[in-house]
CSV table of C-alpha atoms in Angstrom, one decimal:
chain,number,residue,atom,x,y,z
A,124,MET,CA,100.0,72.9,8.1
A,125,ASN,CA,98.3,75.8,9.7
A,126,ALA,CA,94.8,75.5,11.1
A,127,CYS,CA,92.5,78.4,11.8
A,128,GLU,CA,93.7,80.2,14.9
A,129,SER,CA,90.2,80.2,16.4
A,130,ILE,CA,90.2,76.4,16.7
A,131,LEU,CA,93.6,75.9,18.2
A,132,GLY,CA,92.4,76.2,21.8
A,133,LEU,CA,89.4,74.1,21.3
A,134,SER,CA,88.9,70.6,22.8
A,135,PRO,CA,86.7,68.2,20.9
A,136,TYR,CA,83.2,67.7,22.4
A,137,GLN,CA,83.3,64.7,24.7
A,138,GLY,CA,80.0,62.7,24.9
A,139,GLY,CA,79.3,60.3,27.7
A,140,LYS,CA,81.6,57.3,27.8
A,141,PRO,CA,80.1,54.5,25.6
A,142,ILE,CA,79.0,51.3,27.4
A,143,GLU,CA,81.2,49.1,25.1
A,144,GLU,CA,84.3,51.2,26.0
A,145,LEU,CA,83.9,50.7,29.7
A,146,GLU,CA,83.2,47.0,29.2
A,147,ARG,CA,86.4,46.7,27.2
A,148,GLU,CA,88.5,48.7,29.7
A,149,LEU,CA,87.3,46.9,32.9
A,150,GLY,CA,86.2,43.6,31.5
A,151,ILE,CA,82.8,43.9,33.0
A,152,LYS,CA,79.2,43.3,31.7
A,153,ASN,CA,75.8,44.8,32.2
A,154,VAL,CA,77.0,48.3,32.4
A,155,ILE,CA,74.4,51.0,33.1
A,156,LYS,CA,74.8,54.3,31.3
A,157,LEU,CA,73.3,57.3,32.9
A,158,ALA,CA,75.5,59.9,31.3
A,159,SER,CA,73.9,61.2,28.1
A,160,ASN,CA,70.3,62.1,29.0
A,161,GLU,CA,69.0,59.3,26.7
A,162,ASN,CA,65.5,57.9,27.0
A,163,PRO,CA,65.8,54.7,29.0
A,164,LEU,CA,62.8,53.1,27.3
A,165,GLY,CA,64.5,52.8,23.9
A,166,ALA,CA,62.7,53.8,20.8
A,167,SER,CA,59.0,53.0,20.6
A,168,LEU,CA,57.9,49.7,19.0
A,169,LYS,CA,56.0,51.6,16.3
A,170,VAL,CA,59.1,53.6,15.5
A,171,VAL,CA,61.2,50.4,15.3
A,172,GLU,CA,58.8,48.9,12.8
A,173,ALA,CA,58.9,52.1,10.8
A,174,ILE,CA,62.7,52.1,10.8
A,175,LYS,CA,62.7,48.5,9.5
A,176,LEU,CA,60.4,49.4,6.6
A,177,SER,CA,62.5,52.4,5.8
A,178,LEU,CA,65.6,50.3,5.1
A,179,LYS,CA,64.2,49.1,1.8
A,180,ASP,CA,65.1,52.6,0.5
A,181,ALA,CA,68.6,52.7,2.0
A,182,HIS,CA,70.1,52.9,-1.4
A,183,ARG,CA,68.3,56.2,-2.2
A,184,TYR,CA,69.3,59.6,-1.1
A,185,PRO,CA,66.8,61.1,1.4
A,186,ASP,CA,64.5,64.0,0.6
A,187,GLY,CA,66.9,66.8,1.0
A,188,ASN,CA,64.1,69.2,1.9
A,189,GLY,CA,62.5,66.8,4.4
A,190,TYR,CA,59.1,67.7,3.2
A,191,GLU,CA,57.1,65.0,5.0
A,192,LEU,CA,58.8,65.5,8.3
A,193,LYS,CA,58.4,69.3,8.0
A,194,ARG,CA,54.7,68.7,7.3
A,195,ALA,CA,54.4,66.5,10.4
A,196,ILE,CA,56.1,69.1,12.5
A,197,SER,CA,54.0,71.9,10.9
A,198,GLN,CA,50.8,70.1,11.9
A,199,HIS,CA,52.1,69.2,15.3
A,200,LEU,CA,53.0,72.9,16.2
A,201,ASP,CA,50.5,74.6,13.9
A,202,VAL,CA,53.2,76.6,12.1
A,203,ALA,CA,53.9,77.2,8.4
A,204,LEU,CA,56.2,74.8,6.6
A,205,GLU,CA,58.6,77.6,5.6
A,206,MET,CA,59.3,78.3,9.3
A,207,ILE,CA,60.9,74.9,9.9
A,208,SER,CA,64.5,73.8,9.4
A,209,LEU,CA,65.8,70.3,10.0
A,210,GLY,CA,69.2,69.3,11.5
A,211,ASN,CA,71.4,66.4,12.3
A,212,GLY,CA,70.1,66.7,15.9
A,213,SER,CA,69.2,70.2,17.2
A,214,ASN,CA,73.0,70.3,18.0
A,215,GLU,CA,73.7,70.9,14.3
A,216,LEU,CA,71.1,73.7,14.1
A,217,LEU,CA,72.8,75.5,17.0
A,218,GLU,CA,76.0,75.5,14.9
A,219,LEU,CA,74.2,76.5,11.7
A,220,ILE,CA,72.5,79.4,13.4
A,221,ALA,CA,75.8,80.6,14.7
A,222,ARG,CA,77.3,80.4,11.2
A,223,VAL,CA,74.4,82.5,9.8
A,224,PHE,CA,74.8,85.4,12.2
A,225,VAL,CA,78.4,85.3,13.6
A,226,CYS,CA,80.8,86.6,10.9
A,227,LYS,CA,83.8,88.5,12.5
A,228,ASN,CA,86.1,88.1,15.4
A,229,THR,CA,84.6,91.3,16.9
A,230,ASP,CA,81.2,89.6,17.0
A,231,GLU,CA,79.9,88.6,20.4
A,232,VAL,CA,77.7,85.8,21.5
A,233,ILE,CA,75.9,85.9,24.9
A,234,PHE,CA,75.0,82.8,27.0
A,235,SER,CA,74.8,81.9,30.6
A,236,GLN,CA,77.4,80.4,32.9
A,237,TYR,CA,76.7,76.6,33.3
A,238,ALA,CA,75.0,76.5,29.9
A,239,PHE,CA,75.2,73.9,27.2
A,240,VAL,CA,78.8,73.3,26.2
A,241,VAL,CA,78.1,73.6,22.5
A,242,TYR,CA,77.5,77.4,22.8
A,243,PRO,CA,81.1,78.2,23.7
A,244,LEU,CA,82.4,75.6,21.3
A,245,VAL,CA,80.7,77.1,18.2
A,246,THR,CA,81.5,80.7,19.4
A,247,GLN,CA,85.2,79.9,19.6
A,248,ALA,CA,85.3,77.9,16.4
A,249,LEU,CA,83.9,80.9,14.6
A,250,GLY,CA,86.5,83.2,16.1
A,251,ALA,CA,83.9,85.2,17.9
A,252,THR,CA,83.9,86.4,21.6
A,253,ALA,CA,81.8,84.7,24.2
A,254,LYS,CA,80.1,86.9,26.7
A,255,VAL,CA,79.1,84.8,29.7
A,256,ALA,CA,76.5,86.0,32.1
A,257,PRO,CA,77.1,84.8,35.7
A,258,ALA,CA,74.5,82.2,36.8
A,259,LYS,CA,72.0,82.9,39.5
A,260,ASP,CA,71.3,79.9,41.7
A,261,TYR,CA,72.7,77.8,38.9
A,262,SER,CA,70.1,79.2,36.5
A,263,HIS,CA,70.0,81.9,33.9
A,264,ASP,CA,70.2,85.5,35.1
A,265,LEU,CA,68.3,87.2,32.3
A,266,ASN,CA,69.0,90.6,33.7
A,267,ALA,CA,72.7,89.9,33.7
A,268,MET,CA,72.4,88.7,30.1
A,269,LEU,CA,70.6,92.0,29.1
A,270,GLU,CA,73.5,94.0,30.6
A,271,LEU,CA,76.0,92.3,28.2
A,272,ILE,CA,74.2,93.5,25.1
A,273,ASN,CA,76.1,96.0,23.0
A,274,ASP,CA,76.6,96.9,19.3
A,275,ASN,CA,78.8,93.8,18.8
A,276,THR,CA,76.1,91.4,20.1
A,277,LYS,CA,75.1,89.0,17.2
A,278,LEU,CA,73.5,86.1,18.9
A,279,ILE,CA,72.0,85.0,22.3
A,280,PHE,CA,71.6,81.4,23.5
A,281,ILE,CA,69.1,80.4,26.2
A,282,ALA,CA,68.6,76.7,27.1
A,283,ASN,CA,65.3,76.1,28.9
A,284,PRO,CA,65.3,73.7,30.6
A,285,ASN,CA,69.0,74.2,30.9
A,286,ASN,CA,71.7,71.6,30.5
A,287,PRO,CA,73.6,70.6,32.7
A,288,THR,CA,71.7,72.2,35.6
A,289,GLY,CA,68.2,71.2,34.8
A,290,THR,CA,66.9,74.6,35.9
A,291,LEU,CA,63.9,76.3,34.3
A,292,VAL,CA,63.1,80.0,33.6
A,293,SER,CA,59.4,80.7,33.5
A,294,ASP,CA,57.7,81.7,30.2
A,295,ASP,CA,56.8,85.1,31.7
A,296,GLU,CA,60.5,85.8,32.5
A,297,ILE,CA,61.6,84.8,29.0
A,298,TYR,CA,58.8,86.8,27.3
A,299,ASN,CA,59.8,89.9,29.3
A,300,PHE,CA,63.4,89.3,28.3
A,301,LEU,CA,62.5,89.1,24.6
A,302,ILE,CA,60.6,92.4,24.6
A,303,LYS,CA,63.7,94.1,25.7
A,304,ILE,CA,66.0,92.6,23.1
A,305,PRO,CA,66.7,94.7,20.0
A,306,SER,CA,64.9,93.2,17.0
A,307,ASP,CA,68.0,92.7,15.0
A,308,ILE,CA,69.6,90.4,17.6
A,309,PRO,CA,68.5,86.7,17.2
A,310,VAL,CA,67.7,84.8,20.3
A,311,VAL,CA,67.9,81.0,20.3
A,312,LEU,CA,65.5,79.3,22.8
A,313,ASP,CA,67.0,75.8,23.0
A,314,GLN,CA,64.3,73.5,24.2
A,315,ALA,CA,65.8,70.1,23.9
A,316,TYR,CA,63.9,68.9,27.0
A,317,PHE,CA,60.7,70.8,26.4
A,318,GLU,CA,58.5,67.6,26.2
A,319,TYR,CA,59.3,66.7,29.8
A,320,LEU,CA,57.7,69.9,31.0
A,321,ASN,CA,54.1,68.8,30.4
A,322,VAL,CA,53.0,72.4,29.7
A,323,SER,CA,51.1,74.1,26.9
A,324,ASP,CA,53.2,75.2,24.0
A,325,GLU,CA,52.8,79.0,24.3
A,326,VAL,CA,56.3,79.9,23.2
A,327,VAL,CA,55.6,78.9,19.6
A,328,ASP,CA,52.9,81.5,19.5
A,329,TRP,CA,55.6,84.1,20.3
A,330,LEU,CA,57.0,83.6,16.8
A,331,ASN,CA,54.1,85.8,15.6
A,332,GLU,CA,55.5,88.6,17.6
A,333,PHE,CA,59.3,88.2,17.6
A,334,ASP,CA,60.9,87.8,14.2
A,335,ASN,CA,64.3,87.4,16.0
A,336,LEU,CA,63.2,84.3,18.0
A,337,ILE,CA,64.5,80.9,17.0
A,338,ILE,CA,63.2,77.8,18.8
A,339,THR,CA,65.2,74.6,18.6
A,340,ARG,CA,64.0,71.1,19.6
A,341,THR,CA,65.1,67.5,19.2
A,342,PHE,CA,63.8,64.0,18.9
A,343,SER,CA,66.8,62.7,20.9
A,344,LYS,CA,65.3,62.9,24.4
A,345,ALA,CA,61.6,62.3,25.1
A,346,TYR,CA,61.1,60.7,21.7
A,347,GLY,CA,64.0,58.3,22.2
A,348,LEU,CA,65.8,58.8,18.9
A,349,ALA,CA,69.3,60.0,20.0
A,350,GLY,CA,71.1,57.5,17.8
A,351,LEU,CA,69.4,58.7,14.6
A,352,ARG,CA,70.3,62.4,15.1
A,353,VAL,CA,67.3,64.5,14.1
A,354,GLY,CA,66.1,67.9,15.4
A,355,TYR,CA,64.5,71.0,14.1
A,356,SER,CA,64.2,74.7,14.5
A,357,VAL,CA,61.1,77.0,14.1
A,358,CYS,CA,61.5,80.7,13.3
A,359,SER,CA,60.6,83.4,10.9
A,360,PRO,CA,60.7,82.2,7.2
A,361,ILE,CA,63.6,84.7,6.6
A,362,ILE,CA,65.8,83.2,9.2
A,363,ALA,CA,64.8,79.7,8.2
A,364,ASP,CA,65.9,80.5,4.6
A,365,PHE,CA,69.3,81.7,5.9
A,366,ILE,CA,69.7,78.4,7.9
A,367,ASN,CA,68.9,76.4,4.8
A,368,ARG,CA,71.5,78.2,2.8
A,369,VAL,CA,74.3,77.0,5.1
A,370,ARG,CA,72.8,73.6,5.8
A,371,GLU,CA,74.6,70.6,4.2
A,372,PRO,CA,72.5,68.7,1.6
A,373,PHE,CA,70.8,65.5,3.0
A,374,ASN,CA,71.8,66.4,6.5
A,375,VAL,CA,69.0,64.3,8.0
A,376,ASN,CA,69.0,60.7,6.6
A,377,HIS,CA,65.9,58.9,5.3
A,378,THR,CA,65.5,56.5,8.2
A,379,ALA,CA,65.8,59.4,10.7
A,380,GLN,CA,63.0,61.3,8.9
A,381,VAL,CA,60.7,58.3,8.8
A,382,ALA,CA,61.4,57.6,12.5
A,383,ALA,CA,60.7,61.1,13.6
A,384,ILE,CA,57.4,61.3,11.7
A,385,CYS,CA,56.3,58.1,13.4
A,386,ALA,CA,57.5,59.3,16.8
A,387,LEU,CA,55.4,62.4,16.6
A,388,SER,CA,52.3,60.3,16.1
A,389,ASP,CA,53.0,57.8,18.9
A,390,LEU,CA,51.4,59.8,21.8
A,391,ASP,CA,51.2,56.8,24.1
A,392,TYR,CA,55.0,56.3,23.9
A,393,LEU,CA,55.5,60.0,24.7
A,394,GLU,CA,53.2,59.9,27.7
A,395,GLU,CA,55.0,56.7,29.0
A,396,SER,CA,58.4,58.5,28.5
A,397,LYS,CA,57.2,61.4,30.7
A,398,LYS,CA,55.7,59.1,33.3
A,399,VAL,CA,59.0,57.1,33.6
A,400,ASN,CA,60.9,60.3,33.8
A,401,ILE,CA,58.9,61.9,36.6
A,402,ASN,CA,58.8,58.7,38.6
A,403,GLY,CA,62.5,58.2,38.2
A,404,LEU,CA,63.2,61.8,39.1
A,405,ARG,CA,61.2,61.4,42.4
A,406,GLN,CA,63.0,58.0,43.0
A,407,LEU,CA,66.5,59.6,42.7
A,408,GLU,CA,65.6,62.7,44.6
A,409,LYS,CA,64.4,60.5,47.5
A,410,GLY,CA,67.5,58.4,47.3
A,411,PHE,CA,69.9,61.4,47.2
A,412,LYS,CA,68.1,62.9,50.3
A,413,LYS,CA,68.6,59.6,52.1
A,414,LEU,CA,72.3,59.7,51.2
A,415,LYS,CA,72.5,63.3,52.3
A,416,LEU,CA,73.5,64.5,48.8
A,417,THR,CA,72.8,68.0,47.5
A,418,TYR,CA,71.3,68.3,44.1
A,419,ILE,CA,69.8,71.0,41.8
A,420,PRO,CA,66.0,70.4,41.4
A,421,SER,CA,65.6,69.4,37.8
A,422,HIS,CA,62.9,70.0,35.1
A,423,ALA,CA,64.6,67.7,32.6
A,424,ASN,CA,65.6,64.0,32.4
A,425,PHE,CA,68.7,64.3,34.5
A,426,ILE,CA,69.9,65.7,37.9
A,427,ALA,CA,73.1,67.6,38.7
A,428,VAL,CA,74.3,66.2,42.0
A,429,LYS,CA,77.1,67.7,44.2
A,430,PHE,CA,79.8,65.6,45.8
A,431,SER,CA,82.8,66.4,48.0
A,432,ASN,CA,85.1,64.9,45.3
A,433,ALA,CA,83.1,64.4,42.1
A,434,MET,CA,85.8,62.9,39.9
A,435,LYS,CA,86.6,60.2,42.6
A,436,ILE,CA,82.9,59.3,42.7
A,437,TYR,CA,82.8,59.3,38.9
A,438,ASN,CA,85.7,56.8,38.7
A,439,ASP,CA,84.4,54.7,41.6
A,440,LEU,CA,81.0,54.5,39.9
A,441,LEU,CA,82.7,53.3,36.7
A,442,LYS,CA,84.2,50.4,38.6
A,443,GLU,CA,80.7,49.5,39.8
A,444,GLY,CA,79.6,49.5,36.1
A,445,VAL,CA,77.7,52.9,36.2
A,446,ILE,CA,78.5,55.7,33.8
A,447,VAL,CA,77.5,59.2,34.8
A,448,ARG,CA,78.8,62.5,33.4
A,449,PRO,CA,81.3,65.0,34.8
A,450,VAL,CA,80.3,68.6,34.0
A,451,GLU,CA,81.9,72.0,34.0
A,452,MET,CA,80.6,72.7,37.5
A,453,ASP,CA,82.6,72.5,40.7
A,454,ASN,CA,82.2,68.9,42.1
A,455,PHE,CA,79.0,68.2,40.3
A,456,LEU,CA,78.1,65.1,38.3
A,457,ARG,CA,75.1,65.0,35.9
A,458,ILE,CA,73.1,61.8,36.3
A,459,SER,CA,70.5,60.9,33.7
A,460,ILE,CA,67.1,59.4,34.8
A,461,GLY,CA,67.1,55.7,34.1
A,462,THR,CA,64.5,52.9,34.5
A,463,THR,CA,63.4,52.0,38.1
A,464,GLU,CA,65.9,49.2,38.1
A,465,GLU,CA,68.8,51.3,36.8
A,466,ASN,CA,68.1,54.1,39.3
A,467,THR,CA,68.0,51.5,42.1
A,468,TYR,CA,71.4,50.1,41.0
A,469,LEU,CA,72.9,53.6,40.9
A,470,LEU,CA,71.7,54.4,44.4
A,471,ARG,CA,73.0,51.2,45.8
A,472,ALA,CA,76.4,51.8,44.1
A,473,LEU,CA,76.5,55.3,45.6
A,474,GLU,CA,75.6,53.9,49.0
A,475,LYS,CA,78.5,51.5,48.7
A,476,ILE,CA,81.0,54.2,47.6
A,477,LEU,CA,80.1,57.0,49.9
């Protein structure tokens, strides 16, 4: 049986090792997972109650158009309903967008070195060519990305803040980048970690100026709903219509829609999430400095930390009951921000290992 040639060289996406898997392998308990940039608070209590109530309709198909969730997002961002598309996490939307615009093996997709691993995966799966701009200080070099644009360019991905580096490009830099992009080349601004920035939402206003801009966001991080898989994109109604043409029916389940609507309204939980994250970030930075470890200053809910032998440290941490994440960067591990107690345990484990 012959598979498409474009997927033969692909390796399946590997998420962070599940807690249960490590407990089975090593026969240990109370494992701490700091590998997948999840919210250490868990879902808000209001959301949990909304989830329980939603289960009475588990036998019904969800609203395939996600009207109520779209309306909540529309009010939250002050954008028109027809500009919103829903996805099984923003991850699915990245793939859907690529399917809309990438059609031939001569098509090219531009993204940065050390960018989100899904960008090269979807590019290769579609048989297109990845054009990778070298990073600058582990961050996006927008000028280098501009230089890669040619007649074959069909899509550009920018993650901001970036995963796995945690770096941030200023709004001014991105705006000045967008004005130089031909209007027929879509640009995806992947903002999975936007809520941790604690800044005004100016980029949504850019949609009035740039018909080729697509903003993607998720409920998986600051809103604590990673297990329910729900994200969204905001863009011109024309592009949103294209995305909805390739979207699977019922791609966001009923419970996820209910939970996301509730999460948007729980402002106290969101503020607590941001507070826990910034305090945890400072705690880990202080601990890494004490351990004389180099790290990339982060604007998200994780930190990329450099070691002399990252995979040895990764495996040693597993034996201590701590799961972190190896990344495609030389001798770096990506470490998610946990609770104060989890961060303390990690730092003690590192002190023991190093």
